[in-house]
mmCIF file with all atom_site columns, C-alpha atoms in Angstrom:
data_model
loop_
_atom_site.group_PDB
_atom_site.id
_atom_site.type_symbol
_atom_site.label_atom_id
_atom_site.label_alt_id
_atom_site.label_comp_id
_atom_site.label_asym_id
_atom_site.label_entity_id
_atom_site.label_seq_id
_atom_site.pdbx_PDB_ins_code
_atom_site.Cartn_x
_atom_site.Cartn_y
_atom_site.Cartn_z
_atom_site.occupancy
_atom_site.B_iso_or_equiv
_atom_site.pdbx_formal_charge
_atom_site.auth_seq_id
_atom_site.auth_comp_id
_atom_site.auth_asym_id
_atom_site.auth_atom_id
_atom_site.pdbx_PDB_model_num
ATOM 1   C CA . MET A 1 1   ? -24.758 6.073   9.821   1.00 0.00 ? 49  MET A CA 1
ATOM 2   C CA . SER A 1 2   ? -20.982 6.720   10.698  1.00 0.00 ? 50  SER A CA 1
ATOM 3   C CA . GLU A 1 3   ? -18.893 9.279   8.803   1.00 0.00 ? 51  GLU A CA 1
ATOM 4   C CA . TYR A 1 4   ? -15.272 10.015  8.504   1.00 0.00 ? 52  TYR A CA 1
ATOM 5   C CA . SER A 1 5   ? -14.206 13.275  10.026  1.00 0.00 ? 53  SER A CA 1
ATOM 6   C CA . VAL A 1 6   ? -13.768 16.158  7.261   1.00 0.00 ? 54  VAL A CA 1
ATOM 7   C CA . SER A 1 7   ? -10.253 17.580  7.512   1.00 0.00 ? 55  SER A CA 1
ATOM 8   C CA . GLU A 1 8   ? -7.736  19.401  4.980   1.00 0.00 ? 56  GLU A CA 1
ATOM 9   C CA . LEU A 1 9   ? -6.509  16.219  3.563   1.00 0.00 ? 57  LEU A CA 1
ATOM 10  C CA . ASN A 1 10  ? -9.821  14.535  2.427   1.00 0.00 ? 58  ASN A CA 1
ATOM 11  C CA . LYS A 1 11  ? -11.942 17.387  2.222   1.00 0.00 ? 59  LYS A CA 1
ATOM 12  C CA . ALA A 1 12  ? -13.515 17.667  -1.321  1.00 0.00 ? 60  ALA A CA 1
ATOM 13  C CA . ILE A 1 13  ? -13.146 21.317  -2.860  1.00 0.00 ? 61  ILE A CA 1
ATOM 14  C CA . ARG A 1 14  ? -14.264 20.919  -6.396  1.00 0.00 ? 62  ARG A CA 1
ATOM 15  C CA . GLY A 1 15  ? -17.655 19.739  -6.670  1.00 0.00 ? 63  GLY A CA 1
ATOM 16  C CA . SER A 1 16  ? -18.374 19.410  -2.642  1.00 0.00 ? 64  SER A CA 1
ATOM 17  C CA . LYS A 1 17  ? -22.174 18.837  -3.252  1.00 0.00 ? 65  LYS A CA 1
ATOM 18  C CA . ARG A 1 18  ? -21.227 15.855  -4.779  1.00 0.00 ? 66  ARG A CA 1
ATOM 19  C CA . ALA A 1 19  ? -19.004 14.612  -2.118  1.00 0.00 ? 67  ALA A CA 1
ATOM 20  C CA . THR A 1 20  ? -19.873 12.160  0.923   1.00 0.00 ? 68  THR A CA 1
ATOM 21  C CA . TYR A 1 21  ? -18.227 10.854  3.849   1.00 0.00 ? 69  TYR A CA 1
ATOM 22  C CA . ASN A 1 22  ? -20.647 8.428   4.771   1.00 0.00 ? 70  ASN A CA 1
ATOM 23  C CA . ILE A 1 23  ? -18.532 4.897   5.962   1.00 0.00 ? 71  ILE A CA 1
ATOM 24  C CA . GLU A 1 24  ? -21.384 2.853   4.302   1.00 0.00 ? 72  GLU A CA 1
ATOM 25  C CA . GLU A 1 25  ? -21.698 4.309   1.163   1.00 0.00 ? 73  GLU A CA 1
ATOM 26  C CA . ILE A 1 26  ? -17.817 4.760   0.415   1.00 0.00 ? 74  ILE A CA 1
ATOM 27  C CA . ASN A 1 27  ? -17.322 1.104   1.289   1.00 0.00 ? 75  ASN A CA 1
ATOM 28  C CA . ALA A 1 28  ? -20.048 -0.049  -1.334  1.00 0.00 ? 76  ALA A CA 1
ATOM 29  C CA . ILE A 1 29  ? -18.082 1.673   -3.740  1.00 0.00 ? 77  ILE A CA 1
ATOM 30  C CA . ILE A 1 30  ? -14.878 -0.084  -3.054  1.00 0.00 ? 78  ILE A CA 1
ATOM 31  C CA . ASP A 1 31  ? -16.407 -3.317  -2.850  1.00 0.00 ? 79  ASP A CA 1
ATOM 32  C CA . ASP A 1 32  ? -17.978 -2.847  -6.275  1.00 0.00 ? 80  ASP A CA 1
ATOM 33  C CA . THR A 1 33  ? -14.920 -3.576  -8.039  1.00 0.00 ? 81  THR A CA 1
ATOM 34  C CA . PHE A 1 34  ? -11.375 -4.694  -7.343  1.00 0.00 ? 82  PHE A CA 1
ATOM 35  C CA . LEU A 1 35  ? -9.116  -2.561  -9.046  1.00 0.00 ? 83  LEU A CA 1
ATOM 36  C CA . CYS A 1 36  ? -7.555  0.374   -7.587  1.00 0.00 ? 84  CYS A CA 1
ATOM 37  C CA . HIS A 1 37  ? -4.657  3.083   -8.526  1.00 0.00 ? 85  HIS A CA 1
ATOM 38  C CA . ILE A 1 38  ? -2.064  4.175   -5.764  1.00 0.00 ? 86  ILE A CA 1
ATOM 39  C CA . GLY A 1 39  ? 0.394   6.590   -5.805  1.00 0.00 ? 87  GLY A CA 1
ATOM 40  C CA . TYR A 1 40  ? 3.596   6.718   -4.437  1.00 0.00 ? 88  TYR A CA 1
ATOM 41  C CA . VAL A 1 41  ? 7.285   8.590   -5.104  1.00 0.00 ? 89  VAL A CA 1
ATOM 42  C CA . TRP A 1 42  ? 10.432  7.239   -6.484  1.00 0.00 ? 90  TRP A CA 1
ATOM 43  C CA . GLN A 1 43  ? 13.575  8.763   -6.755  1.00 0.00 ? 91  GLN A CA 1
ATOM 44  C CA . ASN A 1 44  ? 11.507  12.252  -6.839  1.00 0.00 ? 92  ASN A CA 1
ATOM 45  C CA . LYS A 1 45  ? 9.212   11.157  -9.474  1.00 0.00 ? 93  LYS A CA 1
ATOM 46  C CA . SER A 1 46  ? 5.355   10.860  -8.812  1.00 0.00 ? 94  SER A CA 1
ATOM 47  C CA . ILE A 1 47  ? 4.152   7.510   -10.174 1.00 0.00 ? 95  ILE A CA 1
ATOM 48  C CA . VAL A 1 48  ? 0.269   5.728   -10.348 1.00 0.00 ? 96  VAL A CA 1
ATOM 49  C CA . ILE A 1 49  ? 0.309   2.246   -10.441 1.00 0.00 ? 97  ILE A CA 1
ATOM 50  C CA . PRO A 1 50  ? -3.338  0.179   -10.886 1.00 0.00 ? 98  PRO A CA 1
ATOM 51  C CA . THR A 1 51  ? -3.390  -3.027  -8.671  1.00 0.00 ? 99  THR A CA 1
ATOM 52  C CA . ALA A 1 52  ? -6.024  -5.384  -7.693  1.00 0.00 ? 100 ALA A CA 1
ATOM 53  C CA . TYR A 1 53  ? -7.059  -5.453  -3.946  1.00 0.00 ? 101 TYR A CA 1
ATOM 54  C CA . GLY A 1 54  ? -9.453  -6.672  -1.290  1.00 0.00 ? 102 GLY A CA 1
ATOM 55  C CA . ARG A 1 55  ? -11.222 -4.997  1.454   1.00 0.00 ? 103 ARG A CA 1
ATOM 56  C CA . MET A 1 56  ? -11.729 -6.641  5.012   1.00 0.00 ? 104 MET A CA 1
ATOM 57  C CA . ASN A 1 57  ? -13.268 -4.090  7.546   1.00 0.00 ? 105 ASN A CA 1
ATOM 58  C CA . ASP A 1 58  ? -11.483 -0.956  7.201   1.00 0.00 ? 106 ASP A CA 1
ATOM 59  C CA . ILE A 1 59  ? -8.155  -2.448  5.594   1.00 0.00 ? 107 ILE A CA 1
ATOM 60  C CA . ILE A 1 60  ? -7.170  -2.690  1.923   1.00 0.00 ? 108 ILE A CA 1
ATOM 61  C CA . TYR A 1 61  ? -5.060  -5.573  1.199   1.00 0.00 ? 109 TYR A CA 1
ATOM 62  C CA . ILE A 1 62  ? -2.620  -5.579  -1.617  1.00 0.00 ? 110 ILE A CA 1
ATOM 63  C CA . HIS A 1 63  ? 0.064   -7.885  -2.575  1.00 0.00 ? 111 HIS A CA 1
ATOM 64  C CA . GLY A 1 64  ? 3.160   -8.345  -4.940  1.00 0.00 ? 112 GLY A CA 1
ATOM 65  C CA . SER A 1 65  ? 6.476   -9.400  -5.106  1.00 0.00 ? 113 SER A CA 1
ATOM 66  C CA . LEU A 1 66  ? 9.198   -9.228  -2.759  1.00 0.00 ? 114 LEU A CA 1
ATOM 67  C CA . LYS A 1 67  ? 11.060  -6.555  -4.810  1.00 0.00 ? 115 LYS A CA 1
ATOM 68  C CA . ASN A 1 68  ? 7.925   -4.555  -6.050  1.00 0.00 ? 116 ASN A CA 1
ATOM 69  C CA . ARG A 1 69  ? 8.968   -1.017  -6.727  1.00 0.00 ? 117 ARG A CA 1
ATOM 70  C CA . MET A 1 70  ? 5.333   0.275   -5.600  1.00 0.00 ? 118 MET A CA 1
ATOM 71  C CA . MET A 1 71  ? 5.343   -2.110  -2.322  1.00 0.00 ? 119 MET A CA 1
ATOM 72  C CA . THR A 1 72  ? 8.893   -1.051  -0.930  1.00 0.00 ? 120 THR A CA 1
ATOM 73  C CA . ASN A 1 73  ? 8.450   2.580   -1.748  1.00 0.00 ? 121 ASN A CA 1
ATOM 74  C CA . LEU A 1 74  ? 4.787   2.292   0.348   1.00 0.00 ? 122 LEU A CA 1
ATOM 75  C CA . LEU A 1 75  ? 6.337   0.536   3.244   1.00 0.00 ? 123 LEU A CA 1
ATOM 76  C CA . ASP A 1 76  ? 9.419   3.074   3.551   1.00 0.00 ? 124 ASP A CA 1
ATOM 77  C CA . ALA A 1 77  ? 6.757   6.165   3.572   1.00 0.00 ? 125 ALA A CA 1
ATOM 78  C CA . GLY A 1 78  ? 4.489   4.334   6.013   1.00 0.00 ? 126 GLY A CA 1
ATOM 79  C CA . GLU A 1 79  ? 1.639   5.699   4.270   1.00 0.00 ? 127 GLU A CA 1
ATOM 80  C CA . ALA A 1 80  ? -0.975  5.582   0.906   1.00 0.00 ? 128 ALA A CA 1
ATOM 81  C CA . SER A 1 81  ? -3.447  7.253   -0.780  1.00 0.00 ? 129 SER A CA 1
ATOM 82  C CA . VAL A 1 82  ? -5.488  5.073   -2.916  1.00 0.00 ? 130 VAL A CA 1
ATOM 83  C CA . SER A 1 83  ? -8.067  5.894   -5.703  1.00 0.00 ? 131 SER A CA 1
ATOM 84  C CA . ILE A 1 84  ? -10.858 4.263   -6.987  1.00 0.00 ? 132 ILE A CA 1
ATOM 85  C CA . THR A 1 85  ? -13.335 5.038   -9.756  1.00 0.00 ? 133 THR A CA 1
ATOM 86  C CA . HIS A 1 86  ? -16.602 3.552   -11.817 1.00 0.00 ? 134 HIS A CA 1
ATOM 87  C CA . LEU A 1 87  ? -17.333 5.064   -14.876 1.00 0.00 ? 135 LEU A CA 1
ATOM 88  C CA . ASP A 1 88  ? -21.402 5.088   -14.786 1.00 0.00 ? 136 ASP A CA 1
ATOM 89  C CA . GLY A 1 89  ? -22.079 6.890   -18.230 1.00 0.00 ? 137 GLY A CA 1
ATOM 90  C CA . LEU A 1 90  ? -21.146 9.783   -20.456 1.00 0.00 ? 138 LEU A CA 1
ATOM 91  C CA . VAL A 1 91  ? -22.846 12.871  -20.386 1.00 0.00 ? 139 VAL A CA 1
ATOM 92  C CA . LEU A 1 92  ? -22.942 14.456  -23.635 1.00 0.00 ? 140 LEU A CA 1
ATOM 93  C CA . ALA A 1 93  ? -24.228 18.299  -23.714 1.00 0.00 ? 141 ALA A CA 1
ATOM 94  C CA . ARG A 1 94  ? -25.420 20.462  -25.914 1.00 0.00 ? 142 ARG A CA 1
ATOM 95  C CA . SER A 1 95  ? -22.003 22.399  -25.303 1.00 0.00 ? 143 SER A CA 1
ATOM 96  C CA . ALA A 1 96  ? -18.757 21.573  -25.432 1.00 0.00 ? 144 ALA A CA 1
ATOM 97  C CA . PHE A 1 97  ? -18.262 23.134  -21.853 1.00 0.00 ? 145 PHE A CA 1
ATOM 98  C CA . HIS A 1 98  ? -20.752 20.914  -20.129 1.00 0.00 ? 146 HIS A CA 1
ATOM 99  C CA . HIS A 1 99  ? -19.859 17.700  -21.040 1.00 0.00 ? 147 HIS A CA 1
ATOM 100 C CA . SER A 1 100 ? -19.085 15.125  -18.378 1.00 0.00 ? 148 SER A CA 1
ATOM 101 C CA . ALA A 1 101 ? -19.704 11.972  -16.899 1.00 0.00 ? 149 ALA A CA 1
ATOM 102 C CA . ASN A 1 102 ? -21.279 9.955   -14.545 1.00 0.00 ? 150 ASN A CA 1
ATOM 103 C CA . TYR A 1 103 ? -19.379 8.182   -11.945 1.00 0.00 ? 151 TYR A CA 1
ATOM 104 C CA . ARG A 1 104 ? -18.619 6.768   -8.563  1.00 0.00 ? 152 ARG A CA 1
ATOM 105 C CA . SER A 1 105 ? -15.337 7.513   -6.843  1.00 0.00 ? 153 SER A CA 1
ATOM 106 C CA . VAL A 1 106 ? -13.233 6.984   -3.381  1.00 0.00 ? 154 VAL A CA 1
ATOM 107 C CA . THR A 1 107 ? -10.127 8.511   -2.388  1.00 0.00 ? 155 THR A CA 1
ATOM 108 C CA . LEU A 1 108 ? -8.720  6.797   0.812   1.00 0.00 ? 156 LEU A CA 1
ATOM 109 C CA . PHE A 1 109 ? -5.706  7.861   3.080   1.00 0.00 ? 157 PHE A CA 1
ATOM 110 C CA . GLY A 1 110 ? -4.313  5.144   5.266   1.00 0.00 ? 158 GLY A CA 1
ATOM 111 C CA . ASN A 1 111 ? -1.276  3.986   7.446   1.00 0.00 ? 159 ASN A CA 1
ATOM 112 C CA . VAL A 1 112 ? 0.697   1.105   5.990   1.00 0.00 ? 160 VAL A CA 1
ATOM 113 C CA . ARG A 1 113 ? 2.011   -1.979  7.281   1.00 0.00 ? 161 ARG A CA 1
ATOM 114 C CA . LYS A 1 114 ? 3.826   -5.217  6.016   1.00 0.00 ? 162 LYS A CA 1
ATOM 115 C CA . VAL A 1 115 ? 1.597   -8.243  6.768   1.00 0.00 ? 163 VAL A CA 1
ATOM 116 C CA . GLU A 1 116 ? 4.159   -10.597 8.825   1.00 0.00 ? 164 GLU A CA 1
ATOM 117 C CA . ASN A 1 117 ? 1.595   -13.058 10.597  1.00 0.00 ? 165 ASN A CA 1
ATOM 118 C CA . PRO A 1 118 ? 1.058   -16.162 8.652   1.00 0.00 ? 166 PRO A CA 1
ATOM 119 C CA . ASP A 1 119 ? -2.514  -16.414 9.277   1.00 0.00 ? 167 ASP A CA 1
ATOM 120 C CA . GLU A 1 120 ? -3.278  -13.074 8.411   1.00 0.00 ? 168 GLU A CA 1
ATOM 121 C CA . LYS A 1 121 ? -1.341  -13.275 5.186   1.00 0.00 ? 169 LYS A CA 1
ATOM 122 C CA . MET A 1 122 ? -3.190  -16.078 3.964   1.00 0.00 ? 170 MET A CA 1
ATOM 123 C CA . LYS A 1 123 ? -6.465  -14.461 5.020   1.00 0.00 ? 171 LYS A CA 1
ATOM 124 C CA . ALA A 1 124 ? -5.419  -11.577 3.171   1.00 0.00 ? 172 ALA A CA 1
ATOM 125 C CA . LEU A 1 125 ? -4.368  -13.263 -0.012  1.00 0.00 ? 173 LEU A CA 1
ATOM 126 C CA . LYS A 1 126 ? -7.952  -14.960 -0.114  1.00 0.00 ? 174 LYS A CA 1
ATOM 127 C CA . CYS A 1 127 ? -9.277  -11.703 0.386   1.00 0.00 ? 175 CYS A CA 1
ATOM 128 C CA . ILE A 1 128 ? -8.125  -10.206 -2.525  1.00 0.00 ? 176 ILE A CA 1
ATOM 129 C CA . LEU A 1 129 ? -8.827  -13.250 -4.412  1.00 0.00 ? 177 LEU A CA 1
ATOM 130 C CA . ASP A 1 130 ? -12.855 -13.192 -3.622  1.00 0.00 ? 178 ASP A CA 1
ATOM 131 C CA . HIS A 1 131 ? -13.091 -9.405  -4.156  1.00 0.00 ? 179 HIS A CA 1
ATOM 132 C CA . MET A 1 132 ? -12.700 -10.447 -7.453  1.00 0.00 ? 180 MET A CA 1
ATOM 133 C CA . VAL A 1 133 ? -14.870 -13.375 -7.972  1.00 0.00 ? 181 VAL A CA 1
ATOM 134 C CA . PRO A 1 134 ? -16.896 -13.874 -4.683  1.00 0.00 ? 182 PRO A CA 1
ATOM 135 C CA . ASP A 1 135 ? -16.223 -17.426 -3.270  1.00 0.00 ? 183 ASP A CA 1
ATOM 136 C CA . HIS A 1 136 ? -13.677 -18.329 -5.992  1.00 0.00 ? 184 HIS A CA 1
ATOM 137 C CA . TRP A 1 137 ? -10.827 -19.316 -3.229  1.00 0.00 ? 185 TRP A CA 1
ATOM 138 C CA . ASP A 1 138 ? -11.850 -22.763 -2.734  1.00 0.00 ? 186 ASP A CA 1
ATOM 139 C CA . ASN A 1 139 ? -11.921 -23.699 -6.277  1.00 0.00 ? 187 ASN A CA 1
ATOM 140 C CA . VAL A 1 140 ? -8.475  -23.008 -6.684  1.00 0.00 ? 188 VAL A CA 1
ATOM 141 C CA . ARG A 1 141 ? -4.899  -24.760 -5.636  1.00 0.00 ? 189 ARG A CA 1
ATOM 142 C CA . GLN A 1 142 ? -3.786  -22.292 -2.921  1.00 0.00 ? 190 GLN A CA 1
ATOM 143 C CA . PRO A 1 143 ? -0.304  -20.761 -2.503  1.00 0.00 ? 191 PRO A CA 1
ATOM 144 C CA . ASN A 1 144 ? 2.363   -23.385 -1.632  1.00 0.00 ? 192 ASN A CA 1
ATOM 145 C CA . GLN A 1 145 ? 5.158   -22.555 1.002   1.00 0.00 ? 193 GLN A CA 1
ATOM 146 C CA . LYS A 1 146 ? 7.359   -21.272 -1.899  1.00 0.00 ? 194 LYS A CA 1
ATOM 147 C CA . GLU A 1 147 ? 4.481   -18.632 -3.511  1.00 0.00 ? 195 GLU A CA 1
ATOM 148 C CA . PHE A 1 148 ? 3.468   -17.722 -0.132  1.00 0.00 ? 196 PHE A CA 1
ATOM 149 C CA . ASN A 1 149 ? 6.916   -16.714 0.758   1.00 0.00 ? 197 ASN A CA 1
ATOM 150 C CA . ALA A 1 150 ? 7.622   -14.709 -2.342  1.00 0.00 ? 198 ALA A CA 1
ATOM 151 C CA . THR A 1 151 ? 4.650   -12.594 -1.863  1.00 0.00 ? 199 THR A CA 1
ATOM 152 C CA . LEU A 1 152 ? 4.787   -9.361  -0.183  1.00 0.00 ? 200 LEU A CA 1
ATOM 153 C CA . THR A 1 153 ? 1.292   -8.517  1.527   1.00 0.00 ? 201 THR A CA 1
ATOM 154 C CA . ILE A 1 154 ? 0.391   -4.926  2.679   1.00 0.00 ? 202 ILE A CA 1
ATOM 155 C CA . ALA A 1 155 ? -1.959  -3.830  4.714   1.00 0.00 ? 203 ALA A CA 1
ATOM 156 C CA . ILE A 1 156 ? -3.455  -0.218  4.112   1.00 0.00 ? 204 ILE A CA 1
ATOM 157 C CA . LYS A 1 157 ? -5.765  0.897   7.262   1.00 0.00 ? 205 LYS A CA 1
ATOM 158 C CA . ILE A 1 158 ? -8.325  3.529   5.931   1.00 0.00 ? 206 ILE A CA 1
ATOM 159 C CA . ASN A 1 159 ? -7.996  6.445   8.398   1.00 0.00 ? 207 ASN A CA 1
ATOM 160 C CA . THR A 1 160 ? -9.924  8.830   6.144   1.00 0.00 ? 208 THR A CA 1
ATOM 161 C CA . ALA A 1 161 ? -11.649 8.828   2.882   1.00 0.00 ? 209 ALA A CA 1
ATOM 162 C CA . THR A 1 162 ? -14.182 10.474  0.508   1.00 0.00 ? 210 THR A CA 1
ATOM 163 C CA . ALA A 1 163 ? -16.589 9.674   -1.871  1.00 0.00 ? 211 ALA A CA 1
ATOM 164 C CA . LYS A 1 164 ? -17.792 11.701  -5.039  1.00 0.00 ? 212 LYS A CA 1
ATOM 165 C CA . VAL A 1 165 ? -20.947 10.451  -6.915  1.00 0.00 ? 213 VAL A CA 1
ATOM 166 C CA . ARG A 1 166 ? -22.199 12.019  -9.936  1.00 0.00 ? 214 ARG A CA 1
ATOM 167 C CA . ALA A 1 167 ? -25.392 10.640  -11.285 1.00 0.00 ? 215 ALA A CA 1
ATOM 168 C CA . GLU A 1 168 ? -27.536 13.012  -13.103 1.00 0.00 ? 216 GLU A CA 1
ATOM 169 C CA . GLY A 1 169 ? -28.578 14.315  -16.795 1.00 0.00 ? 217 GLY A CA 1
ATOM 170 C CA . VAL A 1 170 ? -27.285 17.062  -18.539 1.00 0.00 ? 218 VAL A CA 1
ATOM 171 C CA . LEU A 1 171 ? -26.674 20.549  -17.172 1.00 0.00 ? 219 LEU A CA 1
ATOM 172 C CA . ASP A 1 172 ? -27.003 22.931  -19.881 1.00 0.00 ? 220 ASP A CA 1
ATOM 173 C CA . GLU A 1 173 ? -27.390 26.687  -19.977 1.00 0.00 ? 221 GLU A CA 1
ATOM 174 C CA . LYS A 1 174 ? -30.435 27.972  -20.104 1.00 0.00 ? 222 LYS A CA 1
ATOM 175 C CA . GLU A 1 175 ? -29.759 29.817  -23.217 1.00 0.00 ? 223 GLU A CA 1
ATOM 176 C CA . ASP A 1 176 ? -28.663 26.471  -24.885 1.00 0.00 ? 224 ASP A CA 1
ATOM 177 C CA . LEU A 1 177 ? -31.985 24.600  -24.502 1.00 0.00 ? 225 LEU A CA 1
ATOM 178 C CA . ASN A 1 178 ? -33.504 25.461  -27.710 1.00 0.00 ? 226 ASN A CA 1
ATOM 179 C CA . LEU A 1 179 ? -30.501 24.684  -29.866 1.00 0.00 ? 227 LEU A CA 1
ATOM 180 C CA . PRO A 1 180 ? -31.194 22.100  -32.459 1.00 0.00 ? 228 PRO A CA 1
ATOM 181 C CA . ILE A 1 181 ? -28.484 19.978  -30.923 1.00 0.00 ? 229 ILE A CA 1
ATOM 182 C CA . TRP A 1 182 ? -28.937 16.503  -29.209 1.00 0.00 ? 230 TRP A CA 1
ATOM 183 C CA . ALA A 1 183 ? -28.103 15.806  -25.440 1.00 0.00 ? 231 ALA A CA 1
ATOM 184 C CA . GLY A 1 184 ? -28.347 13.064  -23.253 1.00 0.00 ? 232 GLY A CA 1
ATOM 185 C CA . VAL A 1 185 ? -26.551 10.524  -21.159 1.00 0.00 ? 233 VAL A CA 1
ATOM 186 C CA . VAL A 1 186 ? -24.837 7.105   -22.647 1.00 0.00 ? 234 VAL A CA 1
ATOM 187 C CA . PRO A 1 187 ? -24.854 4.792   -19.890 1.00 0.00 ? 235 PRO A CA 1
ATOM 188 C CA . ILE A 1 188 ? -22.128 2.662   -19.331 1.00 0.00 ? 236 ILE A CA 1
ATOM 189 C CA . LYS A 1 189 ? -21.301 -0.910  -17.341 1.00 0.00 ? 237 LYS A CA 1
ATOM 190 C CA . GLN A 1 190 ? -18.830 -3.416  -16.955 1.00 0.00 ? 238 GLN A CA 1
ATOM 191 C CA . VAL A 1 191 ? -20.395 -6.522  -18.344 1.00 0.00 ? 239 VAL A CA 1
ATOM 192 C CA . ALA A 1 192 ? -18.936 -10.323 -18.084 1.00 0.00 ? 240 ALA A CA 1
ATOM 193 C CA . TYR A 1 193 ? -19.785 -12.679 -20.628 1.00 0.00 ? 241 TYR A CA 1
ATOM 194 C CA . HIS A 1 194 ? -19.758 -16.403 -20.546 1.00 0.00 ? 242 HIS A CA 1
ATOM 195 C CA . PRO A 1 195 ? -16.360 -18.146 -19.149 1.00 0.00 ? 243 PRO A CA 1
ATOM 196 C CA . ILE A 1 196 ? -14.166 -19.540 -21.858 1.00 0.00 ? 244 ILE A CA 1
ATOM 197 C CA . SER A 1 197 ? -12.416 -22.604 -20.450 1.00 0.00 ? 245 SER A CA 1
ATOM 198 C CA . GLU A 1 198 ? -8.952  -23.357 -21.534 1.00 0.00 ? 246 GLU A CA 1
ATOM 199 C CA . THR A 1 199 ? -8.834  -25.849 -24.162 1.00 0.00 ? 247 THR A CA 1
ATOM 200 C CA . ASP A 1 200 ? -6.021  -28.481 -22.110 1.00 0.00 ? 248 ASP A CA 1
ATOM 201 C CA . LEU A 1 201 ? -8.449  -28.763 -19.481 1.00 0.00 ? 249 LEU A CA 1
ATOM 202 C CA . SER A 1 202 ? -10.014 -32.381 -18.777 1.00 0.00 ? 250 SER A CA 1
ATOM 203 C CA . LYS A 1 203 ? -13.407 -33.052 -20.031 1.00 0.00 ? 251 LYS A CA 1
ATOM 204 C CA . ASP A 1 204 ? -14.572 -33.633 -16.883 1.00 0.00 ? 252 ASP A CA 1
ATOM 205 C CA . ILE A 1 205 ? -13.881 -30.547 -15.148 1.00 0.00 ? 253 ILE A CA 1
ATOM 206 C CA . GLU A 1 206 ? -16.830 -27.978 -15.034 1.00 0.00 ? 254 GLU A CA 1
ATOM 207 C CA . ILE A 1 207 ? -17.015 -24.253 -14.564 1.00 0.00 ? 255 ILE A CA 1
ATOM 208 C CA . PRO A 1 208 ? -17.336 -23.755 -11.126 1.00 0.00 ? 256 PRO A CA 1
ATOM 209 C CA . ASP A 1 209 ? -20.457 -22.286 -9.372  1.00 0.00 ? 257 ASP A CA 1
ATOM 210 C CA . ALA A 1 210 ? -18.789 -19.346 -8.162  1.00 0.00 ? 258 ALA A CA 1
ATOM 211 C CA . VAL A 1 211 ? -17.409 -18.238 -11.526 1.00 0.00 ? 259 VAL A CA 1
ATOM 212 C CA . LEU A 1 212 ? -21.023 -18.889 -12.865 1.00 0.00 ? 260 LEU A CA 1
ATOM 213 C CA . GLU A 1 213 ? -22.918 -17.155 -10.413 1.00 0.00 ? 261 GLU A CA 1
ATOM 214 C CA . TYR A 1 214 ? -20.230 -13.891 -10.990 1.00 0.00 ? 262 TYR A CA 1
ATOM 215 C CA . VAL A 1 215 ? -21.123 -13.721 -14.577 1.00 0.00 ? 263 VAL A CA 1
ATOM 216 C CA . LYS A 1 216 ? -24.801 -14.270 -13.972 1.00 0.00 ? 264 LYS A CA 1
ATOM 217 C CA . THR A 1 217 ? -24.712 -10.944 -11.697 1.00 0.00 ? 265 THR A CA 1
ATOM 218 C CA . ASN A 1 218 ? -22.430 -8.890  -13.708 1.00 0.00 ? 266 ASN A CA 1
ATOM 219 C CA . SER A 1 219 ? -24.062 -9.883  -17.474 1.00 0.00 ? 267 SER A CA 1
ATOM 220 C CA . GLU A 1 220 ? -26.306 -7.811  -19.269 1.00 0.00 ? 268 GLU A CA 1
#
């Protein structure tokens, strides 16, 4: 199994025992959601923005309008830091000090470039949409030329990354174990419910199989 090399940039300092640099494990965490947070600097102010993304091999694709402040600043900087987090549970301890959360998170660092090639750009837009709902691209009207030209698409090549995972119970102090206080974990999961069709759809239009499969996979 291949790993990212550890450097001052990606080395986990706090909670290092929960860190992994394994590329397969990191990609699995990336692929298990479609929303990330990206940090950038605008007029000497740090700003963090949530955005949708798609992954293709070692590249993260994002898109926005031509004048999107985050996108243009990332291109000016030439590099980006991206954060992805899954909340898997609330860890409720006997003591306030040891309350925690179970989670899977990735912080990745990469070089930024504007996607100029039309074929790559269209594949990138497909990647982003299919990352949200797999195989849904073929069910929608694809971008016309005006929409295509108005969309700025960026590729972030993953140079290095770190994942941290907590998947365990309460870690209370030994002297607190006999206290008459409940402790445990509340599991948390993002759940998809049955799709709600728009009221102005023609009666003969059915919910696409890709959408139904997504709901089935992500339901309770």
